[in-house]
Amino acid sequence: MPASSSTRSGERPRVAVVGAGQLARMTHAAAIDLDVELRVLAADPAESAASAGAMHVIGDPRSLEDLRVLAAGCDAVTFDHEQIPHEHLRALEDAGLRLRPGPSAKRAAQDKLHARRVLRDLGLPVPEFAEAASLGDVEALAARTGWPVVLKARTGGYDGRGVVMAADRAEAGRVLGSGGEWLAEAMVPIARELSALVARRPSGEAVAYPTACTVQREAMCREIHLPSGAGPGADDRARDLALELAEAIDATGIMAVELFETAGGELLVNELALRPHNSGHWTIEGSVTSQFHNHLRAVLDWPLGVTDLVAPAVATVNVVGPADGSDPRDRVAEALAVPGAQVHLYGKAARPGRKLGHVTVAGEQPDEVRAAARRAAELLQGEELA
Ligand SMILES: Nc1ncnc2c1ncn2[C@@H]1O[C@H](COP(=O)(O)OP(=O)(O)OP(=O)(O)O)[C@@H](O)[C@H]1O
Ligand SMILES: [Mg+2]
């Protein structure tokens, strides 16, 4: 086993991150605060975390050799995405590396069908689902739930890519015919989407953040609101469910649980992320301890930080590349003129529809912080304001 961070006196702990996107970039900022040496795996030096100055190894997460180079000498290995072949995770663990989370827990975020089965076997509420190996499987589900049926790529999806609401048999046939492995599930009448975020250490200590409401447009998360506005008891139920799940699957680091709240007040688990998550970006300014600090603390098995809100209301609005291809960087000064707007840009090349940053505002009134965060994000996106 590599030396424990707590036993290698006088040296900085070293954490490897598989990935170099915005999550690794914001983890890098926390690593600077904690004097942790962060080493990220980047496809090229222009990637978000690498361009921000994080030490990087150039490589590919599908290459076991590149993963070994990244992880060599590190006290813990963690992730900013899910696209790592599962067998590579096992191989790294077998080589004595500390994976945070470990391969079994991580799999619940890598394969949506596996996640559904794990959740169901734990007795946790999920939408009705089936493996969609054939069109017959989808039709059998539709016979119970009706159309449309939601088809999801088992692996590799994000920001709604890999999620199709299939209206009928013909559309489902086209989706399955496009290749890949699919999961089918009932279309849920969603009243609200929630996110329950927890941090958990290998030794078992866990903390939960206040439950947030997430707002998606075209299946991409665009806004995060606190308080969530969820029905009676729903915030606490979501938090308790996330804590129970984290323990059951031995999650380590940050875990985000995306949930659907139905009109009847029922909660269903949508998907899991075992890494810092977009729905937790509000914690940078809106919580006593950000998800990135708590992620590092958790993966190094250090005491976790307090998760309380710093103000009664917090809103985060994502900044997405505008259709005209223009760059939000050029409009930073305008957005910063919005009182209270905390602007984060990820250093990514501007492309239409790509998440390029976010804005957080914390304050007294939910309506006011949402309006201010939206205004700043719209300015960054170059939108005409009403
Ligand atoms: N069964 C469902 N019923 C209704 N809407 C759904 C269902 N599944 C997904 N959606 C909608 O599609 C969105 C994206 O789905 P999901 O979270 O599974 O995909 P994703 O692309 O992996 O997302 P992420 O960007 O969070 O990784 C959800 O947030 C929700 O708005
Ligand atoms: Mg999702």
Short mmCIF file of C-alpha atoms and ligand atoms in Angstrom, two decimals:
data_model
loop_
_atom_site.label_atom_id
_atom_site.label_comp_id
_atom_site.label_asym_id
_atom_site.label_seq_id
_atom_site.Cartn_x
_atom_site.Cartn_y
_atom_site.Cartn_z
CA MET A 1 0.00 0.00 0.00
CA PRO A 2 1.21 3.55 -0.57
CA ALA A 3 2.10 5.53 2.52
CA SER A 4 -0.84 7.11 4.29
CA SER A 5 -1.07 10.87 4.04
CA SER A 6 -1.15 11.07 7.79
CA THR A 7 2.05 9.06 8.21
CA ARG A 8 4.30 10.70 5.57
CA SER A 9 5.49 13.46 7.84
CA GLY A 10 6.36 16.81 6.30
CA GLU A 11 5.10 16.01 2.81
CA ARG A 12 1.99 17.18 1.07
CA PRO A 13 -0.70 14.56 0.51
CA ARG A 14 -1.04 13.68 -3.16
CA VAL A 15 -4.40 13.12 -4.78
CA ALA A 16 -4.87 11.92 -8.36
CA VAL A 17 -7.97 12.94 -10.27
CA VAL A 18 -9.01 10.95 -13.32
CA GLY A 19 -10.20 13.82 -15.50
CA ALA A 20 -9.34 17.48 -15.92
CA GLY A 21 -12.68 19.16 -16.51
CA GLN A 22 -14.33 21.88 -14.46
CA LEU A 23 -14.84 19.60 -11.47
CA ALA A 24 -11.11 18.86 -11.30
CA ARG A 25 -10.43 22.59 -11.78
CA MET A 26 -12.59 23.56 -8.80
CA THR A 27 -11.09 20.68 -6.77
CA HIS A 28 -7.68 22.17 -7.62
CA ALA A 29 -8.72 25.46 -6.02
CA ALA A 30 -9.66 23.59 -2.84
CA ALA A 31 -6.40 21.60 -2.99
CA ILE A 32 -4.44 24.87 -2.96
CA ASP A 33 -6.26 25.91 0.24
CA LEU A 34 -5.50 22.60 1.94
CA ASP A 35 -1.95 22.33 0.55
CA VAL A 36 -2.79 19.08 -1.16
CA GLU A 37 -0.86 18.20 -4.30
CA LEU A 38 -3.41 17.48 -7.02
CA ARG A 39 -2.47 15.63 -10.18
CA VAL A 40 -5.07 15.41 -12.94
CA LEU A 41 -5.34 13.24 -16.05
CA ALA A 42 -5.82 15.53 -19.03
CA ALA A 43 -6.30 14.78 -22.71
CA ASP A 44 -4.33 17.93 -23.49
CA PRO A 45 -2.86 20.90 -21.59
CA ALA A 46 -5.77 23.15 -22.62
CA GLU A 47 -8.28 21.16 -20.56
CA SER A 48 -10.04 23.07 -17.81
CA ALA A 49 -8.03 21.95 -14.75
CA ALA A 50 -4.70 21.71 -16.56
CA SER A 51 -5.01 25.21 -18.01
CA ALA A 52 -5.71 26.48 -14.48
CA GLY A 53 -2.31 25.23 -13.37
CA ALA A 54 -3.05 21.83 -11.84
CA MET A 55 -0.18 19.38 -12.25
CA HIS A 56 -1.20 17.06 -15.04
CA VAL A 57 -0.41 13.83 -16.76
CA ILE A 58 -1.40 13.78 -20.41
CA GLY A 59 -3.25 10.59 -21.13
CA ASP A 60 -6.47 8.72 -21.73
CA PRO A 61 -8.69 7.25 -18.99
CA ARG A 62 -9.27 4.21 -21.23
CA SER A 63 -5.55 3.37 -20.99
CA LEU A 64 -4.60 1.38 -17.89
CA GLU A 65 -0.98 2.39 -18.40
CA ASP A 66 -1.90 6.11 -18.34
CA LEU A 67 -3.98 5.56 -15.20
CA ARG A 68 -1.02 3.84 -13.53
CA VAL A 69 1.28 6.75 -14.37
CA LEU A 70 -1.27 9.21 -12.99
CA ALA A 71 -1.81 7.26 -9.76
CA ALA A 72 1.81 6.35 -9.00
CA GLY A 73 2.78 7.60 -5.55
CA CYS A 74 -0.62 9.17 -4.82
CA ASP A 75 -2.36 8.76 -1.47
CA ALA A 76 -5.78 8.56 -3.09
CA VAL A 77 -7.24 8.36 -6.58
CA THR A 78 -10.52 10.07 -7.34
CA PHE A 79 -12.57 11.13 -10.38
CA ASP A 80 -14.21 14.03 -12.14
CA HIS A 81 -16.21 11.83 -14.56
CA GLU A 82 -17.47 8.28 -15.04
CA GLN A 83 -15.76 7.26 -18.29
CA ILE A 84 -13.19 4.82 -16.92
CA PRO A 85 -13.41 1.15 -17.88
CA HIS A 86 -14.58 -0.73 -14.81
CA GLU A 87 -11.88 -3.39 -15.18
CA HIS A 88 -9.23 -0.65 -14.95
CA LEU A 89 -10.63 0.43 -11.61
CA ARG A 90 -10.34 -3.15 -10.35
CA ALA A 91 -6.78 -3.39 -11.68
CA LEU A 92 -5.73 -0.20 -9.90
CA GLU A 93 -7.29 -1.37 -6.66
CA ASP A 94 -5.60 -4.76 -7.01
CA ALA A 95 -2.31 -2.89 -7.42
CA GLY A 96 -2.83 -1.43 -3.93
CA LEU A 97 -4.04 2.05 -4.85
CA ARG A 98 -6.70 3.73 -2.72
CA LEU A 99 -9.63 4.46 -5.01
CA ARG A 100 -12.08 6.96 -3.56
CA PRO A 101 -14.76 5.84 -4.28
CA GLY A 102 -13.84 2.20 -4.76
CA PRO A 103 -14.78 0.27 -7.92
CA SER A 104 -18.03 -1.25 -6.63
CA ALA A 105 -19.45 2.07 -5.46
CA LYS A 106 -18.27 3.88 -8.58
CA ARG A 107 -20.08 1.36 -10.78
CA ALA A 108 -23.39 2.67 -9.44
CA ALA A 109 -22.61 5.92 -11.26
CA GLN A 110 -21.14 4.33 -14.39
CA ASP A 111 -23.97 2.05 -15.47
CA LYS A 112 -27.54 3.32 -15.09
CA LEU A 113 -29.05 -0.17 -15.29
CA HIS A 114 -26.73 -1.44 -12.57
CA ALA A 115 -27.63 1.62 -10.47
CA ARG A 116 -31.37 0.94 -10.84
CA ARG A 117 -30.85 -2.67 -9.70
CA VAL A 118 -28.70 -1.67 -6.72
CA LEU A 119 -31.27 0.89 -5.60
CA ARG A 120 -34.19 -1.50 -6.06
CA ASP A 121 -32.37 -4.26 -4.16
CA LEU A 122 -31.81 -1.82 -1.29
CA GLY A 123 -35.55 -1.13 -1.25
CA LEU A 124 -35.08 2.48 -2.37
CA PRO A 125 -37.72 4.03 -4.66
CA VAL A 126 -36.89 4.17 -8.39
CA PRO A 127 -39.00 4.63 -11.54
CA GLU A 128 -40.29 1.39 -13.01
CA PHE A 129 -37.51 0.15 -15.31
CA ALA A 130 -36.30 -2.71 -17.48
CA GLU A 131 -33.22 -3.64 -19.40
CA ALA A 132 -33.86 -2.72 -23.04
CA ALA A 133 -31.92 -5.43 -24.82
CA SER A 134 -34.62 -5.69 -27.49
CA LEU A 135 -37.66 -3.80 -28.73
CA GLY A 136 -39.76 -6.50 -27.07
CA ASP A 137 -38.36 -5.46 -23.68
CA VAL A 138 -39.43 -1.86 -24.29
CA GLU A 139 -42.89 -2.88 -25.46
CA ALA A 140 -43.34 -5.07 -22.39
CA LEU A 141 -42.52 -2.09 -20.17
CA ALA A 142 -44.79 0.22 -22.19
CA ALA A 143 -47.63 -2.29 -21.77
CA ARG A 144 -47.39 -1.61 -18.02
CA THR A 145 -46.49 2.10 -17.98
CA GLY A 146 -47.81 3.44 -21.30
CA TRP A 147 -45.92 5.57 -23.84
CA PRO A 148 -43.78 7.60 -23.92
CA VAL A 149 -41.03 5.47 -22.46
CA VAL A 150 -37.72 7.00 -21.39
CA LEU A 151 -34.74 5.29 -23.01
CA LYS A 152 -31.33 5.88 -21.47
CA ALA A 153 -27.90 4.86 -22.61
CA ARG A 154 -26.57 2.64 -19.82
CA THR A 155 -23.17 4.35 -19.92
CA GLY A 156 -21.59 7.57 -21.08
CA GLY A 157 -24.57 9.96 -20.90
CA TYR A 158 -24.47 13.48 -19.47
CA ASP A 159 -26.38 16.75 -19.83
CA GLY A 160 -29.27 14.83 -21.35
CA ARG A 161 -27.11 13.22 -24.04
CA GLY A 162 -28.17 9.59 -24.01
CA VAL A 163 -31.72 10.27 -22.73
CA VAL A 164 -34.59 9.91 -25.23
CA MET A 165 -38.31 10.18 -24.53
CA ALA A 166 -39.55 7.62 -27.06
CA ALA A 167 -43.13 8.44 -28.10
CA ASP A 168 -43.91 5.06 -29.63
CA ARG A 169 -42.63 1.72 -30.79
CA ALA A 170 -41.16 3.14 -34.00
CA GLU A 171 -39.10 5.73 -32.17
CA ALA A 172 -37.91 3.19 -29.62
CA GLY A 173 -36.86 0.95 -32.49
CA ARG A 174 -34.79 3.75 -34.02
CA VAL A 175 -33.07 4.45 -30.70
CA LEU A 176 -32.17 0.81 -30.03
CA GLY A 177 -31.13 0.45 -33.66
CA SER A 178 -28.56 3.23 -33.22
CA GLY A 179 -26.42 0.82 -31.17
CA GLY A 180 -25.18 0.70 -27.60
CA GLU A 181 -26.82 -0.69 -24.48
CA TRP A 182 -30.06 0.81 -23.20
CA LEU A 183 -32.29 0.96 -20.17
CA ALA A 184 -36.02 1.69 -20.45
CA GLU A 185 -38.02 3.37 -17.73
CA ALA A 186 -41.40 4.88 -17.03
CA MET A 187 -41.88 8.56 -17.81
CA VAL A 188 -42.30 10.11 -14.35
CA PRO A 189 -44.73 13.03 -13.87
CA ILE A 190 -42.12 15.24 -12.22
CA ALA A 191 -43.24 18.08 -9.96
CA ARG A 192 -39.70 19.02 -8.96
CA GLU A 193 -36.17 17.64 -9.28
CA LEU A 194 -34.05 17.50 -6.13
CA SER A 195 -30.41 16.88 -5.38
CA ALA A 196 -29.14 15.39 -2.13
CA LEU A 197 -25.41 15.76 -1.70
CA VAL A 198 -23.35 13.88 0.89
CA ALA A 199 -19.68 13.53 1.70
CA ARG A 200 -18.46 10.31 3.26
CA ARG A 201 -15.08 9.19 4.56
CA PRO A 202 -13.65 5.67 4.29
CA SER A 203 -13.88 5.46 8.08
CA GLY A 204 -17.65 6.00 7.82
CA GLU A 205 -18.21 9.59 8.94
CA ALA A 206 -20.72 11.25 6.62
CA VAL A 207 -22.30 14.68 6.31
CA ALA A 208 -25.22 15.81 4.17
CA TYR A 209 -25.84 19.18 2.56
CA PRO A 210 -29.23 20.86 2.57
CA THR A 211 -31.35 19.41 -0.25
CA ALA A 212 -31.43 21.55 -3.39
CA CYS A 213 -33.96 21.90 -6.19
CA THR A 214 -32.48 21.58 -9.69
CA VAL A 215 -34.10 23.01 -12.80
CA GLN A 216 -33.35 21.35 -16.15
CA ARG A 217 -33.96 22.65 -19.65
CA GLU A 218 -33.81 20.10 -22.46
CA ALA A 219 -32.61 17.58 -19.84
CA MET A 220 -29.60 19.75 -18.91
CA CYS A 221 -29.31 21.17 -15.38
CA ARG A 222 -29.55 24.97 -15.66
CA GLU A 223 -30.36 26.24 -12.15
CA ILE A 224 -29.95 25.12 -8.53
CA HIS A 225 -32.13 26.64 -5.79
CA LEU A 226 -32.01 26.58 -2.00
CA PRO A 227 -34.30 26.28 -0.20
CA SER A 228 -35.69 23.61 -2.50
CA GLY A 229 -39.38 24.46 -2.06
CA ALA A 230 -40.10 20.72 -1.92
CA GLY A 231 -43.18 19.32 -0.20
CA PRO A 232 -43.45 18.58 3.53
CA GLY A 233 -40.60 16.41 4.77
CA ALA A 234 -39.16 15.86 1.28
CA ASP A 235 -35.83 17.59 1.97
CA ASP A 236 -35.22 15.44 5.01
CA ARG A 237 -36.33 12.25 3.27
CA ALA A 238 -33.98 12.97 0.37
CA ARG A 239 -31.09 13.65 2.76
CA ASP A 240 -31.74 10.52 4.82
CA LEU A 241 -32.01 8.41 1.69
CA ALA A 242 -28.67 9.74 0.41
CA LEU A 243 -26.94 9.04 3.72
CA GLU A 244 -28.38 5.53 3.85
CA LEU A 245 -27.33 4.86 0.28
CA ALA A 246 -23.81 6.21 0.79
CA GLU A 247 -23.31 3.79 3.65
CA ALA A 248 -24.93 0.86 1.84
CA ILE A 249 -22.68 1.12 -1.22
CA ASP A 250 -19.63 2.33 0.75
CA ALA A 251 -19.41 5.61 -1.18
CA THR A 252 -16.38 7.76 -0.40
CA GLY A 253 -15.89 11.39 -1.36
CA ILE A 254 -18.87 13.39 -2.56
CA MET A 255 -21.95 11.56 -3.78
CA ALA A 256 -24.86 13.37 -5.44
CA VAL A 257 -28.27 11.72 -5.55
CA GLU A 258 -30.63 13.16 -8.16
CA LEU A 259 -34.29 12.64 -7.26
CA PHE A 260 -37.70 13.24 -8.77
CA GLU A 261 -40.47 14.56 -6.55
CA THR A 262 -43.86 13.60 -7.99
CA ALA A 263 -47.03 15.63 -7.71
CA GLY A 264 -48.13 13.22 -4.99
CA GLY A 265 -45.04 14.00 -2.93
CA GLU A 266 -43.31 10.69 -3.64
CA LEU A 267 -39.54 10.67 -4.10
CA LEU A 268 -37.87 8.50 -6.74
CA VAL A 269 -34.12 8.26 -7.23
CA ASN A 270 -33.02 9.27 -10.72
CA GLU A 271 -29.28 8.94 -10.95
CA LEU A 272 -26.14 8.94 -8.84
CA ALA A 273 -22.83 10.70 -9.26
CA LEU A 274 -19.87 9.60 -7.14
CA ARG A 275 -17.83 12.78 -7.47
CA PRO A 276 -18.44 16.50 -7.02
CA HIS A 277 -21.54 17.46 -8.99
CA ASN A 278 -23.01 20.41 -10.84
CA SER A 279 -25.90 20.50 -8.37
CA GLY A 280 -23.35 21.21 -5.61
CA HIS A 281 -21.60 24.24 -7.13
CA TRP A 282 -23.70 26.48 -4.91
CA THR A 283 -21.68 25.18 -1.94
CA ILE A 284 -18.59 27.20 -2.95
CA GLU A 285 -20.09 30.43 -1.67
CA GLY A 286 -23.38 29.16 -0.24
CA SER A 287 -22.18 26.64 2.35
CA VAL A 288 -19.71 26.83 5.20
CA THR A 289 -17.69 24.09 3.44
CA SER A 290 -17.71 23.66 -0.33
CA GLN A 291 -18.27 20.27 -1.94
CA PHE A 292 -14.73 20.46 -3.32
CA HIS A 293 -13.16 20.91 0.10
CA ASN A 294 -15.30 18.15 1.55
CA HIS A 295 -14.47 15.89 -1.37
CA LEU A 296 -10.75 16.23 -0.71
CA ARG A 297 -11.24 15.89 3.03
CA ALA A 298 -13.29 12.75 2.48
CA VAL A 299 -10.92 11.07 0.03
CA LEU A 300 -8.02 11.73 2.41
CA ASP A 301 -10.10 10.48 5.37
CA TRP A 302 -9.87 13.83 7.12
CA PRO A 303 -12.64 15.28 9.33
CA LEU A 304 -15.49 16.67 7.24
CA GLY A 305 -16.64 20.28 7.27
CA VAL A 306 -19.93 21.79 8.33
CA THR A 307 -22.47 21.87 5.49
CA ASP A 308 -24.84 24.60 6.70
CA LEU A 309 -26.07 27.35 4.40
CA VAL A 310 -24.41 30.72 4.94
CA ALA A 311 -27.60 32.62 4.02
CA PRO A 312 -31.32 31.79 3.91
CA ALA A 313 -31.36 31.62 0.10
CA VAL A 314 -28.80 30.57 -2.50
CA ALA A 315 -29.14 30.24 -6.27
CA THR A 316 -26.70 28.98 -8.88
CA VAL A 317 -27.32 29.44 -12.59
CA ASN A 318 -25.19 27.67 -15.20
CA VAL A 319 -23.58 29.63 -18.00
CA VAL A 320 -24.01 27.83 -21.31
CA GLY A 321 -22.33 28.65 -24.62
CA PRO A 322 -24.66 30.89 -26.66
CA ALA A 323 -25.93 29.88 -30.10
CA ASP A 324 -23.88 32.56 -31.87
CA GLY A 325 -20.66 30.94 -30.64
CA SER A 326 -19.59 34.07 -28.73
CA ASP A 327 -17.50 33.76 -25.58
CA PRO A 328 -18.90 34.65 -22.13
CA ARG A 329 -15.35 35.71 -21.15
CA ASP A 330 -15.85 38.86 -23.16
CA ARG A 331 -18.75 39.90 -20.93
CA VAL A 332 -17.38 39.13 -17.45
CA ALA A 333 -17.27 42.77 -16.39
CA GLU A 334 -20.97 43.23 -17.16
CA ALA A 335 -21.92 40.18 -15.09
CA LEU A 336 -19.74 41.24 -12.17
CA ALA A 337 -21.67 44.51 -12.03
CA VAL A 338 -24.70 42.55 -10.79
CA PRO A 339 -24.62 42.98 -6.99
CA GLY A 340 -23.72 39.74 -5.21
CA ALA A 341 -22.93 37.77 -8.38
CA GLN A 342 -20.08 35.30 -7.87
CA VAL A 343 -18.88 34.36 -11.34
CA HIS A 344 -17.04 31.14 -12.18
CA LEU A 345 -15.74 30.46 -15.68
CA TYR A 346 -14.17 27.12 -16.47
CA GLY A 347 -11.61 28.13 -19.10
CA LYS A 348 -13.32 26.00 -21.75
CA ALA A 349 -13.59 26.91 -25.42
CA ALA A 350 -16.98 28.48 -26.12
CA ARG A 351 -19.31 26.22 -28.08
CA PRO A 352 -23.10 26.51 -28.34
CA GLY A 353 -24.82 24.49 -25.62
CA ARG A 354 -21.63 23.71 -23.67
CA LYS A 355 -21.48 24.40 -19.93
CA LEU A 356 -18.83 27.10 -19.59
CA GLY A 357 -19.35 28.41 -16.07
CA HIS A 358 -21.85 29.30 -13.40
CA VAL A 359 -22.96 32.19 -11.20
CA THR A 360 -23.95 31.94 -7.55
CA VAL A 361 -25.78 34.52 -5.45
CA ALA A 362 -26.52 34.12 -1.73
CA GLY A 363 -28.90 36.36 0.19
CA GLU A 364 -32.10 36.75 2.14
CA GLN A 365 -34.85 36.25 -0.46
CA PRO A 366 -35.15 33.26 -2.84
CA ASP A 367 -36.73 35.37 -5.59
CA GLU A 368 -34.05 38.00 -5.40
CA VAL A 369 -31.04 35.69 -5.43
CA ARG A 370 -32.51 33.73 -8.36
CA ALA A 371 -33.19 36.87 -10.34
CA ALA A 372 -29.69 38.20 -9.72
CA ALA A 373 -27.95 34.92 -10.61
CA ARG A 374 -30.09 34.63 -13.75
CA ARG A 375 -29.35 38.21 -14.76
CA ALA A 376 -25.59 37.69 -14.44
CA ALA A 377 -25.73 34.38 -16.36
CA GLU A 378 -27.82 35.99 -19.12
CA LEU A 379 -25.34 38.84 -19.39
CA LEU A 380 -22.51 36.32 -19.74
CA GLN A 381 -24.51 34.51 -22.42
CA GLY A 382 -24.97 37.80 -24.28
CA GLU A 383 -28.76 37.69 -23.99
CA GLU A 384 -30.89 40.76 -24.34
CA LEU A 385 -32.49 41.47 -20.99
CA ALA A 386 -36.20 42.12 -20.77
N1 LIG B 1 -37.92 8.63 -16.09
C1 LIG B 1 -37.95 9.94 -16.35
N2 LIG B 1 -39.14 10.59 -16.42
C2 LIG B 1 -39.20 11.92 -16.73
N3 LIG B 1 -38.12 12.67 -16.97
C3 LIG B 1 -36.91 12.08 -16.91
C4 LIG B 1 -36.76 10.69 -16.61
N4 LIG B 1 -35.44 10.39 -16.62
C5 LIG B 1 -34.81 11.54 -16.91
N5 LIG B 1 -35.66 12.56 -17.09
C6 LIG B 1 -35.30 13.97 -17.39
O1 LIG B 1 -34.08 13.98 -18.10
C7 LIG B 1 -33.05 14.61 -17.31
C8 LIG B 1 -31.71 13.93 -17.58
O2 LIG B 1 -31.79 12.57 -17.20
P1 LIG B 1 -30.56 11.87 -16.46
O3 LIG B 1 -30.27 12.63 -15.24
O4 LIG B 1 -30.88 10.44 -16.30
O5 LIG B 1 -29.47 12.01 -17.60
P2 LIG B 1 -27.99 12.58 -17.71
O6 LIG B 1 -27.86 13.10 -19.08
O7 LIG B 1 -27.07 11.51 -17.29
O8 LIG B 1 -27.93 13.75 -16.70
P3 LIG B 1 -26.68 14.44 -15.99
O9 LIG B 1 -26.34 15.61 -16.83
O10 LIG B 1 -27.28 14.83 -14.67
O11 LIG B 1 -25.60 13.42 -15.90
C9 LIG B 1 -33.53 14.49 -15.88
O12 LIG B 1 -32.94 15.47 -15.07
C10 LIG B 1 -35.04 14.70 -16.08
O13 LIG B 1 -35.32 16.07 -16.27
MG MG B 2 -28.96 13.70 -14.31
#
